[in-house]
Structure formats: structure tokens, C-alpha cells
XYZ file of C-alpha atoms in Angstrom:
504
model
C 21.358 13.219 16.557
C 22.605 10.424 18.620
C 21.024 6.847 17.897
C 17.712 5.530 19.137
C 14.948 8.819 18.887
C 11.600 8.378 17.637
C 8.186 9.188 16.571
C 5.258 7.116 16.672
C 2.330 8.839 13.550
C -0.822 8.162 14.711
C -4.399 8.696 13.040
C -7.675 10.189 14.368
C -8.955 7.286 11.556
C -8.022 4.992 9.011
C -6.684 6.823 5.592
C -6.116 9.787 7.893
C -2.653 10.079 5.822
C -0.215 8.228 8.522
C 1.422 6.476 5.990
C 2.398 9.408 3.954
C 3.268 11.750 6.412
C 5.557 8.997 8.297
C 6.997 8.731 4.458
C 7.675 12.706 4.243
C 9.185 12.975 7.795
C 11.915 10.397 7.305
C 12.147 11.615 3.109
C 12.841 15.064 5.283
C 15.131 13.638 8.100
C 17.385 12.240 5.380
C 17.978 15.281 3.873
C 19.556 16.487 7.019
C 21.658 14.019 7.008
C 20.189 12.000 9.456
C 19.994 7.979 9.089
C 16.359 6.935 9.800
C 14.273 3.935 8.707
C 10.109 3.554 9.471
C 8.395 1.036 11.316
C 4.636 -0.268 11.526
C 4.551 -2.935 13.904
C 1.355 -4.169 12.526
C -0.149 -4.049 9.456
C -3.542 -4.979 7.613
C -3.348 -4.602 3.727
C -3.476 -6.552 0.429
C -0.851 -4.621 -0.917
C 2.314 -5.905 -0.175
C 6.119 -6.216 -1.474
C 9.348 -9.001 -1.303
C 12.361 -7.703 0.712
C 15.706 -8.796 -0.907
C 16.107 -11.547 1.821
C 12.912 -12.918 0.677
C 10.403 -11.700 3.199
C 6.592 -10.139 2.660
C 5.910 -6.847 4.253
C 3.416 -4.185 3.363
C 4.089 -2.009 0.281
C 3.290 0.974 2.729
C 6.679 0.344 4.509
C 8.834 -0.497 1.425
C 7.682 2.670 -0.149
C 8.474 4.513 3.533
C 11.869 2.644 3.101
C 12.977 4.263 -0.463
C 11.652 7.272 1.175
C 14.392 6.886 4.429
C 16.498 5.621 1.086
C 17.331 2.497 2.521
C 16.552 -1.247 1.793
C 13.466 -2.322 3.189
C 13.472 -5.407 5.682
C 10.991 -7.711 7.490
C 11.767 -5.675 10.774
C 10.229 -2.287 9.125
C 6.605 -4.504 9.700
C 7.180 -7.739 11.492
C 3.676 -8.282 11.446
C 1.652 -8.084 8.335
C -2.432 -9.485 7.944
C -3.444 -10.542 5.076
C -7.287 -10.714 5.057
C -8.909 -13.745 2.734
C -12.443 -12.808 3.963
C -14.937 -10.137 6.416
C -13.876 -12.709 9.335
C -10.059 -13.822 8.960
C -6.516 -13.012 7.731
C -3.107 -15.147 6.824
C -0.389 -13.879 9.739
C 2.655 -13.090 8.393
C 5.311 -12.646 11.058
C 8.969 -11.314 10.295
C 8.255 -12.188 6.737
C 6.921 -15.776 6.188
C 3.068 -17.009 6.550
C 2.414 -18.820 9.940
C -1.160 -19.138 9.699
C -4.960 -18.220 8.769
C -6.421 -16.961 12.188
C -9.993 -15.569 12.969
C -10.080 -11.992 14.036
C -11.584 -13.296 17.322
C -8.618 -15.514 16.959
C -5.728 -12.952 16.890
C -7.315 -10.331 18.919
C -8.150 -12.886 21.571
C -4.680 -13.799 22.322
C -2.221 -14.429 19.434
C -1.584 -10.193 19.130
C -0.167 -9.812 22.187
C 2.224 -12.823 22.128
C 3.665 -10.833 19.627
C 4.229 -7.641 21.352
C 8.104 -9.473 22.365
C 8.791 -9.672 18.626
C 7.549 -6.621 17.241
C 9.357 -4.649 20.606
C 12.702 -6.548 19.758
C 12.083 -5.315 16.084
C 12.181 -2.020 16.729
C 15.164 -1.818 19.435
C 17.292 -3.400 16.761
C 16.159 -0.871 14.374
C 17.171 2.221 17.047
C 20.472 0.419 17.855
C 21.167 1.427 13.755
C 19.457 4.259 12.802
C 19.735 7.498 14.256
C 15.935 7.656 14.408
C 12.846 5.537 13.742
C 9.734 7.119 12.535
C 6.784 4.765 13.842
C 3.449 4.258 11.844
C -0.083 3.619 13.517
C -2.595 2.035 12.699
C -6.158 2.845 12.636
C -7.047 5.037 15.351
C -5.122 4.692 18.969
C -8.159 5.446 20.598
C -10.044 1.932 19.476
C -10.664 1.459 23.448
C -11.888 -2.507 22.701
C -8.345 -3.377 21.052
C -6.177 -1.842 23.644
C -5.769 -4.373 26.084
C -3.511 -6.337 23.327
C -2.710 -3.402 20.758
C 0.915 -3.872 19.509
C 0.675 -1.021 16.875
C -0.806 2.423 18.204
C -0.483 3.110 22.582
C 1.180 -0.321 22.869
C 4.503 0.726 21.026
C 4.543 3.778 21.907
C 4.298 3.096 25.430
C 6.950 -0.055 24.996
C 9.405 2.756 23.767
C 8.522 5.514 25.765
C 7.854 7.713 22.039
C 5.924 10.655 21.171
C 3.147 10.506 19.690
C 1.960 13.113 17.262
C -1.555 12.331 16.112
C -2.941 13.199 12.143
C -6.678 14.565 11.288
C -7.970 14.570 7.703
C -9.306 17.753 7.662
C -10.717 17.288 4.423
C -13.442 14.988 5.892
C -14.661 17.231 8.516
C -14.982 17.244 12.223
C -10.985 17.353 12.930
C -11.197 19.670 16.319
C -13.717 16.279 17.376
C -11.295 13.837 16.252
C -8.399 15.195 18.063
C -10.111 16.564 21.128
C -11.957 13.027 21.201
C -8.818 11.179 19.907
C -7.093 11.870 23.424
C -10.131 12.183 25.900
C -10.613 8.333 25.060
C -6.840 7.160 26.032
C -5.644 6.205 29.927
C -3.811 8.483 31.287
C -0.186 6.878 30.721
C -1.242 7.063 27.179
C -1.717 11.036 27.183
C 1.133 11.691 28.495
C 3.012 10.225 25.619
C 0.430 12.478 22.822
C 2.513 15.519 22.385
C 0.226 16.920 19.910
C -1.642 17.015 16.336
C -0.634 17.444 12.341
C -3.650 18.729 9.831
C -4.166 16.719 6.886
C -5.166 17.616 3.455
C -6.348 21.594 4.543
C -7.353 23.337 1.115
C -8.267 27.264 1.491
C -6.460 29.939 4.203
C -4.795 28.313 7.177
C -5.220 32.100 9.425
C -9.311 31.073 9.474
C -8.141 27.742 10.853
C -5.903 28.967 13.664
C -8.540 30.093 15.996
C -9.806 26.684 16.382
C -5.911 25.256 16.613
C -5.673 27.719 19.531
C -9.254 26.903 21.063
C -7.539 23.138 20.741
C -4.541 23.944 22.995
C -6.463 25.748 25.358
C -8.713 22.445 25.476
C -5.899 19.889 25.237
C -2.551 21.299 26.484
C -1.151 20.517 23.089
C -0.291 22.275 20.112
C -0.557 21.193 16.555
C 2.884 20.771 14.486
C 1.340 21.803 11.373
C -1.072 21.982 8.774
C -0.640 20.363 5.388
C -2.219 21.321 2.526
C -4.025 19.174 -0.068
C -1.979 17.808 -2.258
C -3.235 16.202 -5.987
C -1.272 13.250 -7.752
C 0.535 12.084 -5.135
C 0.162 8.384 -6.530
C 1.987 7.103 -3.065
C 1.482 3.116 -2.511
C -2.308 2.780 -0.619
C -2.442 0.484 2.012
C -6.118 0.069 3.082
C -7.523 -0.712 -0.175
C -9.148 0.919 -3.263
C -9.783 4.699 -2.784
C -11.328 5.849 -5.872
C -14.825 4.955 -6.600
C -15.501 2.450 -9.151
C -17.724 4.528 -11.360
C -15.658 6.134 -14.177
C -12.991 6.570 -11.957
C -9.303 6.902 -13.297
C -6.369 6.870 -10.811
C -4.192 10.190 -11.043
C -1.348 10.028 -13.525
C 1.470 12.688 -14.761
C -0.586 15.388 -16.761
C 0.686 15.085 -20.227
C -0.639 14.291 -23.596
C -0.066 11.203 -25.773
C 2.893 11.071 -27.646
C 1.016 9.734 -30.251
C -2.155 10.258 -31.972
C -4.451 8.002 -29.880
C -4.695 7.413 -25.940
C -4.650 3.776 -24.412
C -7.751 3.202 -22.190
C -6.385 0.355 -19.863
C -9.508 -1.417 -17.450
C -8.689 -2.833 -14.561
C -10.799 -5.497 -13.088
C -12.092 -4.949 -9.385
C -12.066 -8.242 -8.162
C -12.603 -9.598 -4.356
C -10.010 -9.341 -2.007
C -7.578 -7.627 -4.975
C -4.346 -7.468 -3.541
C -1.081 -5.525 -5.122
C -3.388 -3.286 -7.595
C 0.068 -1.168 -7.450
C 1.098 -2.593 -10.510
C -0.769 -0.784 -12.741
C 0.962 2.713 -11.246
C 3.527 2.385 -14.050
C 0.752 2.254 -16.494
C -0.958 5.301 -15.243
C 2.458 7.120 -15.029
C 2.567 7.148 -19.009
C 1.125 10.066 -20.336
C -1.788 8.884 -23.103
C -2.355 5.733 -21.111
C -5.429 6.190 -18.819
C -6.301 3.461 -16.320
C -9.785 2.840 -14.444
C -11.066 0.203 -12.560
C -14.126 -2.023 -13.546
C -17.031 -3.866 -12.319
C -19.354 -4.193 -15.133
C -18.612 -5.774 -18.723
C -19.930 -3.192 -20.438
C -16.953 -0.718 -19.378
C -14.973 -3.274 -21.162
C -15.919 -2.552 -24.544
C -13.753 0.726 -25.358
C -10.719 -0.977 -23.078
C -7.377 -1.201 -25.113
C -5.910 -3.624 -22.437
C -7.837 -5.259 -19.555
C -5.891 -6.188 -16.549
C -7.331 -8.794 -14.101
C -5.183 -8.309 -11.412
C -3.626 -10.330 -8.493
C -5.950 -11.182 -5.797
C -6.265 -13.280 -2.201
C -8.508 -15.348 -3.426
C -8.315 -16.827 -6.982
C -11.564 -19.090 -6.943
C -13.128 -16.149 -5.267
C -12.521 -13.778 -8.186
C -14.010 -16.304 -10.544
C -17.051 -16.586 -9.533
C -17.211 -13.138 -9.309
C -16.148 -12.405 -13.181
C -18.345 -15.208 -14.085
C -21.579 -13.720 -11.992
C -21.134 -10.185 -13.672
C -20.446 -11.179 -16.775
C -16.887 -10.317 -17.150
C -15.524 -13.745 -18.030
C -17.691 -14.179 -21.016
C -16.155 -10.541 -22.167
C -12.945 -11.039 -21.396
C -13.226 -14.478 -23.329
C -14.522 -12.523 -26.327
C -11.786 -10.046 -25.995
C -10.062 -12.696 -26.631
C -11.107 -14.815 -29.354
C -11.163 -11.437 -31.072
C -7.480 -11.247 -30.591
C -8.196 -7.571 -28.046
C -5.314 -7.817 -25.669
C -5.895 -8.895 -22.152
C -3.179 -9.487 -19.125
C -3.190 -11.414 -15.881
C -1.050 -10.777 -12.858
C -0.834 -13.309 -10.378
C -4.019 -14.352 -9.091
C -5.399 -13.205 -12.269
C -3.109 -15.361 -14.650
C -4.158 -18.210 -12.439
C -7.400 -17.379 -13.569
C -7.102 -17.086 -16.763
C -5.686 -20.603 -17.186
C -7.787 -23.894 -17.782
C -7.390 -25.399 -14.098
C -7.148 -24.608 -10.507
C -6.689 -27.173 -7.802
C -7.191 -25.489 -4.291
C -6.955 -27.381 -1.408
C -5.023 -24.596 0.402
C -6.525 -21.130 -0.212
C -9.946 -21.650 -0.671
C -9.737 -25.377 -0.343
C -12.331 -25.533 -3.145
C -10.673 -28.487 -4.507
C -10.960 -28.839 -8.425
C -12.202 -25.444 -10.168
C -12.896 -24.681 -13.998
C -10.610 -21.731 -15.119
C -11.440 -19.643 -17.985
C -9.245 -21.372 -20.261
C -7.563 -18.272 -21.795
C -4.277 -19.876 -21.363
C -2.428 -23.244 -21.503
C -1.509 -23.112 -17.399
C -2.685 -25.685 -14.756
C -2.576 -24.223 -10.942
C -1.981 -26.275 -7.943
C -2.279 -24.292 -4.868
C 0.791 -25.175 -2.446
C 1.141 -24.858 1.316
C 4.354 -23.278 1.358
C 4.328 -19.663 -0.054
C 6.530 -18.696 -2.824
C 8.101 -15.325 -2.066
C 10.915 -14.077 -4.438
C 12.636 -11.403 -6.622
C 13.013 -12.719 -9.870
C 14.732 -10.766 -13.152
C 15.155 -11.616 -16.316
C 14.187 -10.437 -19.916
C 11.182 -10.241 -21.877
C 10.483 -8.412 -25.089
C 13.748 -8.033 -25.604
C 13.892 -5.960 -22.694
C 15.230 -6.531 -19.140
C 12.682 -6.744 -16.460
C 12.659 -7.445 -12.622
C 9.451 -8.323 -10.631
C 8.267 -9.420 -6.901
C 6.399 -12.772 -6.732
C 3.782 -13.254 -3.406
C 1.523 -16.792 -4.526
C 0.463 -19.903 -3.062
C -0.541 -21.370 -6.997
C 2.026 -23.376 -8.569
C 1.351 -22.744 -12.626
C 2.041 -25.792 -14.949
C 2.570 -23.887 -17.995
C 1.412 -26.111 -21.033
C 2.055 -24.321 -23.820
C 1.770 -20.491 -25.431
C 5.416 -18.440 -25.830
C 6.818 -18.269 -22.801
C 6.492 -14.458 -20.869
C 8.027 -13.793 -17.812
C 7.283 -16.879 -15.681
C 3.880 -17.402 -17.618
C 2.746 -17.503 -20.853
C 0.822 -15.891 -23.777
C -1.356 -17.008 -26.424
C -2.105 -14.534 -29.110
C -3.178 -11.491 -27.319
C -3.302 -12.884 -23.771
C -0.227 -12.710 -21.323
C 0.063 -14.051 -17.646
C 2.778 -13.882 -15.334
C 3.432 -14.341 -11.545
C 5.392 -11.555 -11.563
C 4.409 -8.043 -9.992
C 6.148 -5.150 -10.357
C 7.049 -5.922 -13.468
C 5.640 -2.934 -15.653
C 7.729 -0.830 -13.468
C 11.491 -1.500 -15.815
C 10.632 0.635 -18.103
C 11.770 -0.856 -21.229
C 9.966 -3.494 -20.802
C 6.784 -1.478 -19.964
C 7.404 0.320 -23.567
C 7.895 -2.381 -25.372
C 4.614 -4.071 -23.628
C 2.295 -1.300 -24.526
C 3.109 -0.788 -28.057
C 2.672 -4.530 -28.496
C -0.781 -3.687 -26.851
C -1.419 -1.015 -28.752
C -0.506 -2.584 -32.407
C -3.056 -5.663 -31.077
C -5.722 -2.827 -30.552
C -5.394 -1.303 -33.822
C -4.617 2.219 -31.982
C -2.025 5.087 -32.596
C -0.479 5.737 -29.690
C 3.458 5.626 -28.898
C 5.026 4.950 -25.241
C 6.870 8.392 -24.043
C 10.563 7.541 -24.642
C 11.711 9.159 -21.496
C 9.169 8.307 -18.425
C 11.424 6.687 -15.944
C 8.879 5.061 -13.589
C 11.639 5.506 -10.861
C 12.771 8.776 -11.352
C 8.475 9.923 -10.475
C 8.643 7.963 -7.109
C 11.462 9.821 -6.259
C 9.809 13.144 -7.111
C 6.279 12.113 -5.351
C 8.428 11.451 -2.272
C 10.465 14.486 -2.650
C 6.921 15.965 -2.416
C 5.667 14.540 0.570
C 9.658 15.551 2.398
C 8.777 19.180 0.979
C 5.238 18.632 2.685
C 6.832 18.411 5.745
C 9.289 20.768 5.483
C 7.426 23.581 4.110
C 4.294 22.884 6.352
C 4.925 21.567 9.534
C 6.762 22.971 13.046
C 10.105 20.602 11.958
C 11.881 22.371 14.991
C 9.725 21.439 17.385
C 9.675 17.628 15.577
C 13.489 17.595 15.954
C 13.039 18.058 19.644
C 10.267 15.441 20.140
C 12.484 12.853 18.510
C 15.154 13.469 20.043
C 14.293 14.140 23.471
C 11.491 11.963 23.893
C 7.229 13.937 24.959
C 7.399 16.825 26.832
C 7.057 17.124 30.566
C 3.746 18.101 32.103
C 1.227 17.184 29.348
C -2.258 17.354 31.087
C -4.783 14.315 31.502
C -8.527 14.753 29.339
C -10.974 13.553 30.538
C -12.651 11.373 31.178
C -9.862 8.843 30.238
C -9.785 4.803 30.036
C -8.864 2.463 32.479
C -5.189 2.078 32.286
């Protein structure tokens, strides 16, 4: 394959699975050999991950990145958004924070003056990589965004790419999506739509390939596969929180304890949580089981409660103070029932927050769980910090504007703990798996339960399986023949026009 081919994954919607199919295609192009990195010129998530250099992009592309099994850089998503409310997001572009804008703000203007950068991005990635597998974002066909879209049509168009477009079947209405899908684009933007992938199909695919011929006979195009529903895949989200709040456990390795007793681990939903990713590791332990929380009553039979990091520290306190949490995490506590805060949520565990920058709140009560005073800073701190803890060694990723003053406690990590309480900056963290071990049976001795860490999960070594999944996905499931050919030799020739079209 000579350098420079491509493939921009688009979605009929949001969570349509773009981000793990463009994940299996380059896990898949790797295996043959081929040297391939992914791409997301734009991206909107909470979720997101330090580059070796130093620079913030979204998990979603670091995770594509071990899946390509390469190192992940700022030009895999020069352009990440970071929202801090319903009406505005921090801009990070190639890596560092330039600014809080208004979405009226960056769609009226400040998203196309990017489209240089995030076009230069991605010719420096083809000038290395045999191939560059392009995520979406969204839906291409959101026909009020066009005029300055820099992620979906935009790219594509910049770099004359396919486009193949994914449909969650499991939602319903796919033939709708995909018919509607490329009925809504301008013409220049249909002919680069070479066709369709089916997402998350459960049952027999011969009663669904009537309506995938119908489809052709409608569009012109054929669909490059359909993939079937697959359970556990535990891939990095991007969007935000898909499991419902109410009992709900995120899906770990099926295994029983080790020990006599499970650990029930609750994980705080608070506003605007960002990097909830760390707790992965926890759920990848078989005994531990991990939920998320909104009420302090699903507290009470938690082993360890986990207030996680979040975009907005003051934010999150009110909340835990208006339901109720803080007073039950602060009798968790005082009863010596372990607790841990990551990030945002060690910040707000500590006694005080001064916030001129984030929330610009000024001078806010913490909850005083910890000897740490927080200063929020204008300059970002982004690193990749290591060291050891527990007597184990431990890396992490650190992504905060708060500057903690640590006052006291044993030191942990970058933090602190007091009695059962930790807090750290660091995320990531419970991913060295030593460290995680020696973390939860210190958790578990504290909550008076049974159960012993596995002595063999290797965090790691699961990733790599999940995204050997998602390459077998592809491989197994989808027309890779006819994706060789699109990537290589660009959309075919001759695509017809749907109407009735935009305005070009």
C-alpha cells in the first residue's frame, strides 16, 4: 500500500459505534502489515488522555492509537472541546487550552479558522503512514453545521476520502438513517459516500439482506458489512456515560472472586464528570463490581466510593452537598469506610478551593476530608508522571487547572490520605497493576471484607484482547476487500446524486 490512503467513518448519529469501528479497521490494517494511525479532526468529550510530548487529546483517539499500535500524538485530534456547561467548551488546539468559547462562539467563526490546522494535521499524518483511518463526528448530515464543519463532509472533502457511513441497528430505523443520511448532503458530498457498515445486528443477517439490497437499489451503494452485537467490549466512551444510573454496573471480565467476598465499588455521578475511565481497571478485576451513583443511599453497601475527576470542581459540590452525598461520604469517613478522589474529586475532598479560573467562584468550602488547599491556575497542568506508591510502581496522566497545597496526611501519589481517604491528581493510575492490587486489598482490609485481588489480571494484556476483538469484528464481518480498495484508490466513479440534496 503506498503512503497517503484513507477512510473517513462516519455515523448516521452520535454513539453509532464510529469510534470503535475506526479502532477495529486500523487494529485489522496492522495485522497486514500495513502502518496506519487514526484521526478525528474534532472532538467533543470529557474523557481525555496526555500524549508523551505533553499534549491533551481525546481518550477515543489514544485508545484508536494502541489499536494502530503506535504512540498517540496531538495530530491524531488537533482539536478537542471540552464542555464546562449546556452553552460552552475550553478549545484545545494541537494539545494545549486556548480558550473557553460559546457554542455560538466557535460555530460562528472560530471552527473554520481551524480547518488550515486540522487539514495540515492530517497531510503530515499521510506523508507517514501508509493509511489514515478518519473518525466523524456526530452525524455528516447536520445540514446547520456544514457551512464550517471541519470533522464529517469538510475533511473528507479537504482530502478527497471515502466515506463509509455506520447505522446502529440496534436502535432501529437504520434503512432511514442511511437512506436519509445521504439524501440530506450536496451533491459533492455524495459523491465521496461510497457506502454503509451495520452496527450492533443481533439475530440472522439473510432476513436483513433484502432490505441491504432494497438500499442499493435506492442509493447506488452497497453496505461493507454487518457487525454483530458484541457484549464487554469495555472500549474508552467518548460521548459520556452510557449505562443508566439505576443499579447499573459497567461490564467487567466474567469471573468469580478469588476470595470469599466481592468488592462493591460506587462511583459518584457528578456534573460534567470527565475521565470516568479510571475505574475500567477496577471493573476488570473479577469480584470487584463497580456502579455509578446518584443517591446516598446506594452508598451504604459500597466497599470503596470513588468521586471522580470532573470539569467543574465547585460544580460537583454543590451537587454532592444538594443530594446528600457529602454528608455520607463524610460519615464514610469518620467511620474509617474507605473513600478515593481522583482529580477533581480530591480537590473536593480537601478543606479549600479558590476558583477564580474555572468557575471563577472565588473562595469555596471543601468537604474537609483531607489536609489539601486548591488554587485554581490559568495555565493547565498536563503531564505523565510515575513513581511508586504502596510499595508498588505506578504511572498516571494528570489534566487539572487546581494547584493542591497538600497540608498534611501520608503522602499518596501526588496527594494525600488520611486514614481511609486517598486523593491524587493522577488518572490512570489503577491501571499498573501492582499498584491496583495492593490498593484494593488495603480497601478491602479497611472494609472488613474477604476478598483477594486476582494475582494475574494484567489490565494491559485485556485492552489488547478487547481490541483484538473489535480487528476480528472487522475482519470476520465486514467486505475488507472492497475496504482495501476504497483506501487505497480513493470513492468509486459514478456514485449517483439523492435527492433532494443541500446547497453545496
Amino acid at each position: 500500500m503506498s503512503k497517503g490512503g484513507g477512510l473517513l467513518v462516519a455515523g448516521t448519529t452520535s454513539d453509532a459505534g464510529k469510534s470503535v469501528v475506526t479502532a477495529g479497521i486500523c487494529r485489522w490494517l496492522v495485522r497486514q502489515g500495513v502502518k496506519v494511525a487514526p484521526f478525528k479532526g474534532q472532538n467533543m468529550s470529557l474523557n481525555s488522555f496526555v500524549t508523551r510530548e505533553g499534549a491533551e487529546i481525546g481518550r477515543a483517539q489514544a485508545m484508536q492509537a494502541r489499536a494502530a499500535r503506535v504512540e498517540p500524538t496531538a495530530l491524531m485530534n488537533p482539536v478537542l472541546l471540552k464542555p464546562g456547561s449546556d452553552r460552552s467548551s475550553q478549545v484545545v488546539l494541537m494539545g494545549r487550552p486556548v480558550g473557553e468559547l460559546s457554542a455560538r462562539g466557535y460555530h460562528g467563526g472560530r471552527q473554520q479558522a481551524l480547518l488550515g490546522t486540522v487539514v495540515e494535521c492530517l497531510e503530515e499524518l499521510r506523508s507517514t503512514y501508509d493509511a489514515v483511518i478518519c473518525e466523524g463526528a456526530g452525524s455528516p448530515a447536520e445540514i446547520n453545521l456544514r457551512r464550517n464543519d471541519i470533522v464529517n463532509m469538510g475533511i473528507a472533502r479537504a482530502a478527497r476520502f471515502p466515506v463509509v457511513v455506520v447505522g446502529d441497528i440496534d436502535r432501529g430505523g437504520v434503512f432511514a438513517q442511511f437512506f436519509g443520511t445521504t439524501a440530506l448532503l450536496a451533491p459533492e458530498d455524495q459523491e465521496l459516500v461510497a457506502g454503509y457498515l451495520v452496527n450492533k445486528f443481533r439475530g440472522d443477517v439473510t432476513l436483513l439482506e433484502p432490505g441491504l439490497d432494497m438500499l442499493l437499489g435506492l442509493t447506488g451503494r452497497r453496505t461493507f458489512g454487518v457487525l454483530p452485537y458484541a457484549h464487554g467490549l469495555g472500549i474508552d466512551e467518548e460521548d459520556g456515560l452510557r449505562v443508566s444510573l439505576r443499579g447499573a454496573v459497567r461490564e467487567s471480565v466474567v469471573a468469580p472472586p478469588v476470595g470469599e467476598d466481592v468488592l462493591r465499588v460506587a462511583v459518584c455521578a457528578v456534573p460534567l464528570m470527565s475521565n470516568f475511565t479510571d475505574v475500567d481497571a477496577l471493573a476488570a478485576e473479577p469480584g470487584v463490581v463497580v456502579r455509578f451513583v446518584d443517591r446516598p443511599e446506594e452508598l451504604a453497601d459500597a466497599d470503596l466510593v470513588v468521586v471522580p475527576g470532573t470539569r467543574g470542581t465547585v460544580k460537583a459540590l454543590a451537587w454532592l452537598r444538594e443530594r446528600g452525598l457529602a454528608d455520607a461520604i463524610a460519615r464514610r469517613a469518620a467511620e474509617g469506610r474507605p473513600v478515593l478522589g481522583v482529580c477533581g474529586g480530591f480537590q473536593a475532598l480537601g478543606e479549600h478551593i479558590e476558583d477564580e479560573v474555572e468557575s471563577r467562584a472565588g473562595e469555596v468550602a471543601g468537604l474537609g476530608l483531607l489536609p489539601v488547599r486548591v488554587r485554581f491556575a490559568t495555565e493547565k497542568t498536563l503531564a505523565r508522571p510515575s513513581g511508586e506508591a504502596l510499595g508498588e510502581p505506578v504511572e498516571g496522566y494528570e489534566i487539572h487547572h487546581g494547584v493542591a497545597d497538600v497540608r498534611g496526611g501520608e503522602p499518596f501519589l501526588d496527594g494525600c490520605r488520611v486514614g481511609a481517604v486517598w486523593g491524587t491528581h493522577w488518572h490512570g493510575s489503577l491501571e499498573s497493576d501492582g499498584f491496583r492490587r495492593a490498593f484494593l486489598i488495603q480497601v478491602a482490609r479497611a472494609a472488613g471484607r474477604r476478598f483477594v485481588p486476582a494475582p494475574d489480571t494484567s489490565f494491559g494484556a485485556l485492552r489488547e484482547e478487547q481490541l483484538d476483538r473489535l480487528g476480528d469484528l472487522i475482519e470476520e464481518h465486514a467486505d475488507t476487500e472492497a475496504l482495501w480498495k476504497l483506501i487505497e484508490q480513493g470513492p468509486p466513479a459514478g456514485l449517483p446524486f439523492i435527492a433532494p440534496g443541500a446547497p453545496s
